[in-house]
XYZ file of C-alpha atoms in Angstrom:
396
model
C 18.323 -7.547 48.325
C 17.466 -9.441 45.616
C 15.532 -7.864 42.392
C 12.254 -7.079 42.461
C 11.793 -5.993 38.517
C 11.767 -8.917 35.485
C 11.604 -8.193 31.882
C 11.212 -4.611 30.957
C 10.535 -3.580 26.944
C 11.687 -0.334 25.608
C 10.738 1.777 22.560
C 13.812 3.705 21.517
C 13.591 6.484 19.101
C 15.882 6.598 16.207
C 15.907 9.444 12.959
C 13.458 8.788 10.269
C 15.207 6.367 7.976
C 15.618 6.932 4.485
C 16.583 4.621 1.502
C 20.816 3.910 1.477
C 20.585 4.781 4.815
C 23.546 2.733 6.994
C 20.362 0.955 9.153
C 22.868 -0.856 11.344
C 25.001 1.809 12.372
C 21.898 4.285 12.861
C 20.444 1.321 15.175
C 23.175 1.123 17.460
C 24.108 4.600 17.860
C 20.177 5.310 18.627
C 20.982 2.206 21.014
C 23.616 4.387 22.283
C 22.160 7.547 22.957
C 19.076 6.389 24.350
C 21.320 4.208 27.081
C 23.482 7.320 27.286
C 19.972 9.957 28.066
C 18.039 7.059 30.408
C 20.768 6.067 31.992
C 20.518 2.246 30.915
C 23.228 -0.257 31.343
C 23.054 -3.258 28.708
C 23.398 -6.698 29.939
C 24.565 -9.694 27.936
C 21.458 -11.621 26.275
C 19.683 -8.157 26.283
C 17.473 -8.425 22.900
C 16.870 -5.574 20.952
C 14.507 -5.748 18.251
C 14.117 -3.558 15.105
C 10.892 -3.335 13.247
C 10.504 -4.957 9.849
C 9.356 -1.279 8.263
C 12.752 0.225 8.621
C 14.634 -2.832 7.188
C 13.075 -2.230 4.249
C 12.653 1.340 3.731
C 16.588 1.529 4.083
C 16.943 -1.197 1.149
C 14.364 0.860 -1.006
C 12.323 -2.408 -1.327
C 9.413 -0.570 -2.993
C 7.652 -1.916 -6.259
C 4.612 -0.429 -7.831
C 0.943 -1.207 -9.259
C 2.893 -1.171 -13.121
C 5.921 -3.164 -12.031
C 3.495 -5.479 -9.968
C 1.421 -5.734 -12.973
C 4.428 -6.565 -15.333
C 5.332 -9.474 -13.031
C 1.746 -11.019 -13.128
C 1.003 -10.583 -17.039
C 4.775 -12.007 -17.755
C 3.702 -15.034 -15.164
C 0.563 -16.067 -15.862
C -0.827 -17.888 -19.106
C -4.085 -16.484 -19.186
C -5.555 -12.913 -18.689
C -8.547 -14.402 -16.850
C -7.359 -15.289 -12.796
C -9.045 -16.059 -10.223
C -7.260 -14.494 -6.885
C -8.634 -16.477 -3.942
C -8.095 -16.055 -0.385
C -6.875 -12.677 0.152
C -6.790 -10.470 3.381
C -9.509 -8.060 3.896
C -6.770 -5.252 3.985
C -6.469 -1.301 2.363
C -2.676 -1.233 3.892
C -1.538 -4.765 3.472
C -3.525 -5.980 -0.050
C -5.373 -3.072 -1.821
C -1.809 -1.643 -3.496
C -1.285 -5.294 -4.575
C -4.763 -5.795 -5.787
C -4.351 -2.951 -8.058
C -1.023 -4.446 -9.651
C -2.573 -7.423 -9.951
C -5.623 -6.275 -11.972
C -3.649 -3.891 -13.873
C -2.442 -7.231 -15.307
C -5.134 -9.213 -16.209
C -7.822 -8.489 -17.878
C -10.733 -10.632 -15.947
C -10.113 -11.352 -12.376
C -12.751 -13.834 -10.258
C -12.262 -12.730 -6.556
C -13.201 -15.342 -3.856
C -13.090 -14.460 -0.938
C -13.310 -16.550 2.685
C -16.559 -15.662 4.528
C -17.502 -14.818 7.761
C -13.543 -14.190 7.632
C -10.593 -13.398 5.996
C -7.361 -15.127 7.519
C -5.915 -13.408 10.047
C -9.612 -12.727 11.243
C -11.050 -9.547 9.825
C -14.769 -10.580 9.555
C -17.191 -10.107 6.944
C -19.929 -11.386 8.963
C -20.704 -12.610 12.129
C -20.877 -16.308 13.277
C -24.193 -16.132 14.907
C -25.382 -13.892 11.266
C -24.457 -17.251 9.352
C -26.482 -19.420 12.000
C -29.109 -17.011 11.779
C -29.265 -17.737 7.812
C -28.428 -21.687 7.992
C -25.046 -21.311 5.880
C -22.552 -23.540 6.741
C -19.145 -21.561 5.630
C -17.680 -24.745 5.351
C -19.556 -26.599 2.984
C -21.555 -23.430 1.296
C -20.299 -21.260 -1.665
C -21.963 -18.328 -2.376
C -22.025 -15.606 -5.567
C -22.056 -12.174 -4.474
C -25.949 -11.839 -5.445
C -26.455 -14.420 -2.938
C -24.182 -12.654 -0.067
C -25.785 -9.634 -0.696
C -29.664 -11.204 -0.708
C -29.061 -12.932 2.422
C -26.565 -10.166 4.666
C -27.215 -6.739 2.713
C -24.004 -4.646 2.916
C -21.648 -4.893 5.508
C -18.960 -2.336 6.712
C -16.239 -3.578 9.431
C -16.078 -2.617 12.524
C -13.595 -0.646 12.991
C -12.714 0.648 9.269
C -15.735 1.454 8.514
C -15.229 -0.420 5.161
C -17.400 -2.644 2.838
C -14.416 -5.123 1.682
C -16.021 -6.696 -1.242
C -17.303 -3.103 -2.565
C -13.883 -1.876 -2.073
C -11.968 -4.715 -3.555
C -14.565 -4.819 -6.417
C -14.065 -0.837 -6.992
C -9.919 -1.357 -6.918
C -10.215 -3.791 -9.646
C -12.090 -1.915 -12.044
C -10.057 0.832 -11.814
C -7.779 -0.794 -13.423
C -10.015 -1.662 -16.331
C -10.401 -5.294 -15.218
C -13.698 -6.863 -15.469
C -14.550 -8.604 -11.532
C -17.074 -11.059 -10.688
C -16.645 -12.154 -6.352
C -17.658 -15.129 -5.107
C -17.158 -16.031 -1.341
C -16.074 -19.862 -0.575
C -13.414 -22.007 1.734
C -12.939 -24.725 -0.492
C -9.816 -24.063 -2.785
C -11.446 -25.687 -5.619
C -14.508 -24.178 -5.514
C -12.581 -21.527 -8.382
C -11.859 -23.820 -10.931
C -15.918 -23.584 -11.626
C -14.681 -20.175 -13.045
C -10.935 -20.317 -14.167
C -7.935 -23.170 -13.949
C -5.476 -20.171 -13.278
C -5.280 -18.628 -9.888
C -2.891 -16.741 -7.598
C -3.788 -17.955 -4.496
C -2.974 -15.150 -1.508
C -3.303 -16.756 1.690
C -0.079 -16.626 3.762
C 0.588 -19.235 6.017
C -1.907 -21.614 4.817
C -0.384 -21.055 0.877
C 1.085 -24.186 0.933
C -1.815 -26.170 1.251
C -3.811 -24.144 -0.566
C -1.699 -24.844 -3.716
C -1.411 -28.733 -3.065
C -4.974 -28.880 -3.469
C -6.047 -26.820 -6.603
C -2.997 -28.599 -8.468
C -4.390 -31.774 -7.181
C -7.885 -30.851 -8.746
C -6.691 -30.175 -12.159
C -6.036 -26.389 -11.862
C -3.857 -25.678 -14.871
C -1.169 -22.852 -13.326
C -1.468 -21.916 -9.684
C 0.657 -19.041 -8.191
C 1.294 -17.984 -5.066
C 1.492 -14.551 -3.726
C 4.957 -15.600 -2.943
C 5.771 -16.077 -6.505
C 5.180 -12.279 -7.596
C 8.054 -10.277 -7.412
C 10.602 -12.580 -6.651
C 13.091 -10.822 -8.565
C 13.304 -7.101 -9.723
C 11.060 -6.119 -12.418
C 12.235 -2.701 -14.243
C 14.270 -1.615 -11.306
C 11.892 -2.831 -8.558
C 12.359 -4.046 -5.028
C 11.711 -7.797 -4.668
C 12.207 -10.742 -2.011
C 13.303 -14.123 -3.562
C 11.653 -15.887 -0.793
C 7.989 -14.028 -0.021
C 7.954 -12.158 -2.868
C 4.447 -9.805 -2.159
C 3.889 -11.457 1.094
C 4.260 -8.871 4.241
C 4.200 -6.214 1.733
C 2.650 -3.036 3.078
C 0.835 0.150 1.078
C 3.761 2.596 0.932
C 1.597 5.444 -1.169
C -1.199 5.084 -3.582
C 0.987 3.677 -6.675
C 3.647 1.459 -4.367
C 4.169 -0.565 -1.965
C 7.004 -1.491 0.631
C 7.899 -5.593 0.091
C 9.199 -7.497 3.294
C 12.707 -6.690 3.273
C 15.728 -8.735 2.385
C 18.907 -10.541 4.349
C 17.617 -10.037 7.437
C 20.396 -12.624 8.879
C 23.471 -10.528 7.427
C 21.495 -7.196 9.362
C 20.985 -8.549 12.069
C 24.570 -10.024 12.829
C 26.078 -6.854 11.760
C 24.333 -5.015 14.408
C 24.874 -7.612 17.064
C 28.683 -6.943 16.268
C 28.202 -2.746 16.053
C 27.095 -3.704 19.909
C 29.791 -5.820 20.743
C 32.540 -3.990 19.570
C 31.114 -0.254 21.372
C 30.198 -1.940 24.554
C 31.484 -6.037 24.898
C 27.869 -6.968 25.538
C 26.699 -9.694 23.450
C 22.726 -8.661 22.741
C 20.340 -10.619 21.172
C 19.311 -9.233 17.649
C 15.912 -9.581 15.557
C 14.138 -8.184 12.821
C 10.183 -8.353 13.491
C 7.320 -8.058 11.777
C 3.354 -8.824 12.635
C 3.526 -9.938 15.978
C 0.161 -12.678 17.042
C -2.796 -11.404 19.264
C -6.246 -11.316 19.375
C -8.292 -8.467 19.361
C -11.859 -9.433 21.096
C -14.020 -6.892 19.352
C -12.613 -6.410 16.007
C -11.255 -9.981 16.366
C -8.020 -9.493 14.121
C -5.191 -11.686 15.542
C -2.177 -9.576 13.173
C -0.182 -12.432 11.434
C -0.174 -10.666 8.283
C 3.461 -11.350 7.717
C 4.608 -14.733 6.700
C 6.867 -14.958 9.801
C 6.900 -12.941 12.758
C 10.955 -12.760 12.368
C 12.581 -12.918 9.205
C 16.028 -12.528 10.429
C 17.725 -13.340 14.395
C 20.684 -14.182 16.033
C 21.386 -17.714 16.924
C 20.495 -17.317 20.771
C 16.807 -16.624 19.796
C 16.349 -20.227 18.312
C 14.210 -22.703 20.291
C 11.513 -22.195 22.742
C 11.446 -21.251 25.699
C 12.562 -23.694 28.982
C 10.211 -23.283 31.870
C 8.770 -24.408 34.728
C 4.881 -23.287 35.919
C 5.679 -21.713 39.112
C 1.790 -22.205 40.005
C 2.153 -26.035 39.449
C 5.357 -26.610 42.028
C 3.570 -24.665 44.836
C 0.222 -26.285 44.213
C 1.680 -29.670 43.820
C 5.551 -30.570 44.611
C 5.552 -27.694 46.955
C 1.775 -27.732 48.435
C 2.981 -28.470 52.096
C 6.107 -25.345 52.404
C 5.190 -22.081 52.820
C 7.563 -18.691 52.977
C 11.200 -18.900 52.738
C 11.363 -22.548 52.555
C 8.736 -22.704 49.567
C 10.625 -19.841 47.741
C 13.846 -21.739 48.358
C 12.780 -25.315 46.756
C 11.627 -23.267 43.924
C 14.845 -21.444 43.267
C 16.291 -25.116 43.277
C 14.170 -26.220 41.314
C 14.356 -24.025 38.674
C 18.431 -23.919 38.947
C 18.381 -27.703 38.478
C 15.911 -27.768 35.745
C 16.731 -30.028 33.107
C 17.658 -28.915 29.618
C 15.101 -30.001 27.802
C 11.137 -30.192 29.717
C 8.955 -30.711 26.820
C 6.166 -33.249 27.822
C 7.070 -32.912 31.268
C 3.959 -31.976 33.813
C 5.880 -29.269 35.705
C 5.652 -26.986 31.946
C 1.635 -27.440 31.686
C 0.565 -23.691 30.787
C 3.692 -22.448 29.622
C 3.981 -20.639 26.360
C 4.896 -23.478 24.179
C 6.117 -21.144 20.952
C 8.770 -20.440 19.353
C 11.087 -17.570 21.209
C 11.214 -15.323 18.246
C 7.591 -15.672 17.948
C 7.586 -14.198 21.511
C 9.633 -11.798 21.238
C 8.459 -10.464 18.697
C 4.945 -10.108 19.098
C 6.395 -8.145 22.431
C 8.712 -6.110 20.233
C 5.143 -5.100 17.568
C 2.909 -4.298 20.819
C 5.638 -2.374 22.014
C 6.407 -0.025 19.099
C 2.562 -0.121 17.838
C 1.996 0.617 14.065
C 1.641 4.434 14.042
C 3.292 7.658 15.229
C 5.255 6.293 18.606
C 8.851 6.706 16.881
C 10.243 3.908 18.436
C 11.350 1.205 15.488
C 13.997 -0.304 17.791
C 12.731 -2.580 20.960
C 15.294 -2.926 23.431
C 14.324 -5.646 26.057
C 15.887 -6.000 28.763
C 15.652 -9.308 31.874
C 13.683 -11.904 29.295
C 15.939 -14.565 29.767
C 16.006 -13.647 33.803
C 13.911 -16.546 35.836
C 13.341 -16.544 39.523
C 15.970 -17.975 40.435
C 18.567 -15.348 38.981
């Protein structure tokens, strides 16, 4: 008989992990025990995922408003920056917000408008057309945001951003002015040194503003890229995928994700001589329809895997073989020219018309936005993903 079940994703519950914690042996003997209780037997190419959180909690990769702080004033040549571009965010910007105000002494906040970048919205589309502003050619002051859309709370948080943000700021004893604008340059009207805190569109973002004569422009990826009194850091994001730990800290995206990630993979292989598929994951990418968010918050949605996970994925569209190649079988003999099919695929598709409307991303990018809808982001329990039949096709 042959199977009748494909890919199947687990939440497995592990302790609650504390800093020094041995992360990789606590994985795989969760691993262990939950196979052991469900009665689960592992396969080889089985993928089990552990969440980002946990990763870094066990490296105590914490920093804090002050140590945050330190790292801006020691970075930056003038006390006056203008922070453009951030996420509209308590958990993932509002701790860093604070750190970074603590160390200047002016700060000129512009913010995109109707929304931020992973798609938290200020304001509606049809609100703008309503108004005749064009969000990609208009700037606005926050006089003129306010005269034109009043004050606006989000949708689900309940939460005016730019009162918030503006609040945060001086708390810290940091005079604010907010502007909202797209265009990167749009800032240097108010300051030539800026920390720019977009994620994945930093790059660009910089290119520009050094191109129009900005005078020092930082990324958030440049602030704490190395410890600062004892801190956590990450040489390669620095703040970026940082999370609000408590009200004074936050947790930074953690570190050597690749040496985790194999150790665990061997943990697996040595207890059971299956070879599993290992990840780290973060923010995984999906689109809410009413609040509109697509996650993405972290600058990748792995920052650590085993080699099997590179590439993207292989496939066929069964829909376009029986439509097309197959239109004239039916039954046995159609499932049986798509089983050969598919076991005499050829390596590599791309471009090919029999892949039109599969996924083309990257497999970690898959994975792991499986592995973050999986374990969700509150009390579930369940930091490790196992996932089980992924790489299984129809022919298997």
């Amino acid at each position: 008989m042959s199977r009748c079940v494909g890919t199947v994703s687990r939440g497995i519950r592990t302790g609650i992990v504390r800093e020094g914690d041995d992360l990789a042996s606590m994985v795989v003997n969760s691993l262990m025990e939950a196979c052991e209780s469900d009665h689960i037997e592992l396969h080889d190419r089985d993928v089990l995922g552990v969440t980002e959180a946990v990763v870094a909690r066990a490296q105590g990769n914490y920093a804090s408003v002050s140590q945050i702080a330190g790292d801006v004033k020691s970075k930056f040549e003038d006390s006056h920056i203008g922070v453009i571009f951030p996420i509209l965010s308590r958990n993932r910007f509002s701790i860093c917000l604070k750190g970074i105000a603590k160390g200047a002494k002016k700060i000129t906040l512009m913010l995109t408008y109707p929304s931020d970048e992973v798609g938290n919205h200020l304001i509606s589309l049809d609100e703008l057309d309503a108004k005749d502003v064009n969000p990609f050619s208009d700037s606005l002051t926050e006089e003129e945001f306010r005269d034109l859309f009043g004050y606006k709370t989000h949708v689900f948080t309940g939460v005016d951003y730019i009162e918030y943000y503006k609040e945060l700021i001086l708390g810290e004893n940091c005079e604010v002015e907010v502007i909202l604008s797209n265009q990167p340059s749009k800032i240097l009207d108010y300051t030539p040194y800026v920390l720019n805190c977009d994620i994945h569109t930093r790059a660009r973002t910089k290119r520009i503003l050094l191109n129009k004569g900005a005078k020092q422009v930082l990324s958030l990826s440049d602030i704490m890229t190395s410890s600062i009194e004892g801190s956590g850091f990450n040489t390669e994001y620095g703040l970026l995928g940082s999370n609000k730990s408590t009200e004074d800290t936050v947790k930074l995206f953690p570190r050597n994700c690749g040496e985790f990630v194999i150790e665990v993979q061997r943990q697996i292989k040595e207890r059971t001589g299956k070879h599993l598929e290992v990840l780290v994951y973060g923010d995984g990418a999906f689109k809410d329809p009413v609040g509109k968010i697509w996650e993405l918050a972290d600058p990748v949605v792995s920052p650590g895997y085993t080699a099997g996970l590179e590439g993207t994925p292989n496939e066929l569209k069964l829909k376009y073989l029986a439509d097309n190649d197959f239109a004239s079988l039916k039954g046995e003999e159609l499932k049986a020219a798509i089983v050969d099919s598919i076991s005499h695929k050829d390596k590599d598709l791309k471009g090919t018309m029999a892949t039109q409307g599969t996924t083309p991303r990257r497999l970690t990018d898959l994975i792991g936005s499986l592995c973050d809808l999986t374990s969700g982001s509150g009390d579930k329990g369940t930091p490790i993903i196992l996932i089980q039949g992924y790489f299984d096709n129809y022919a298997d």
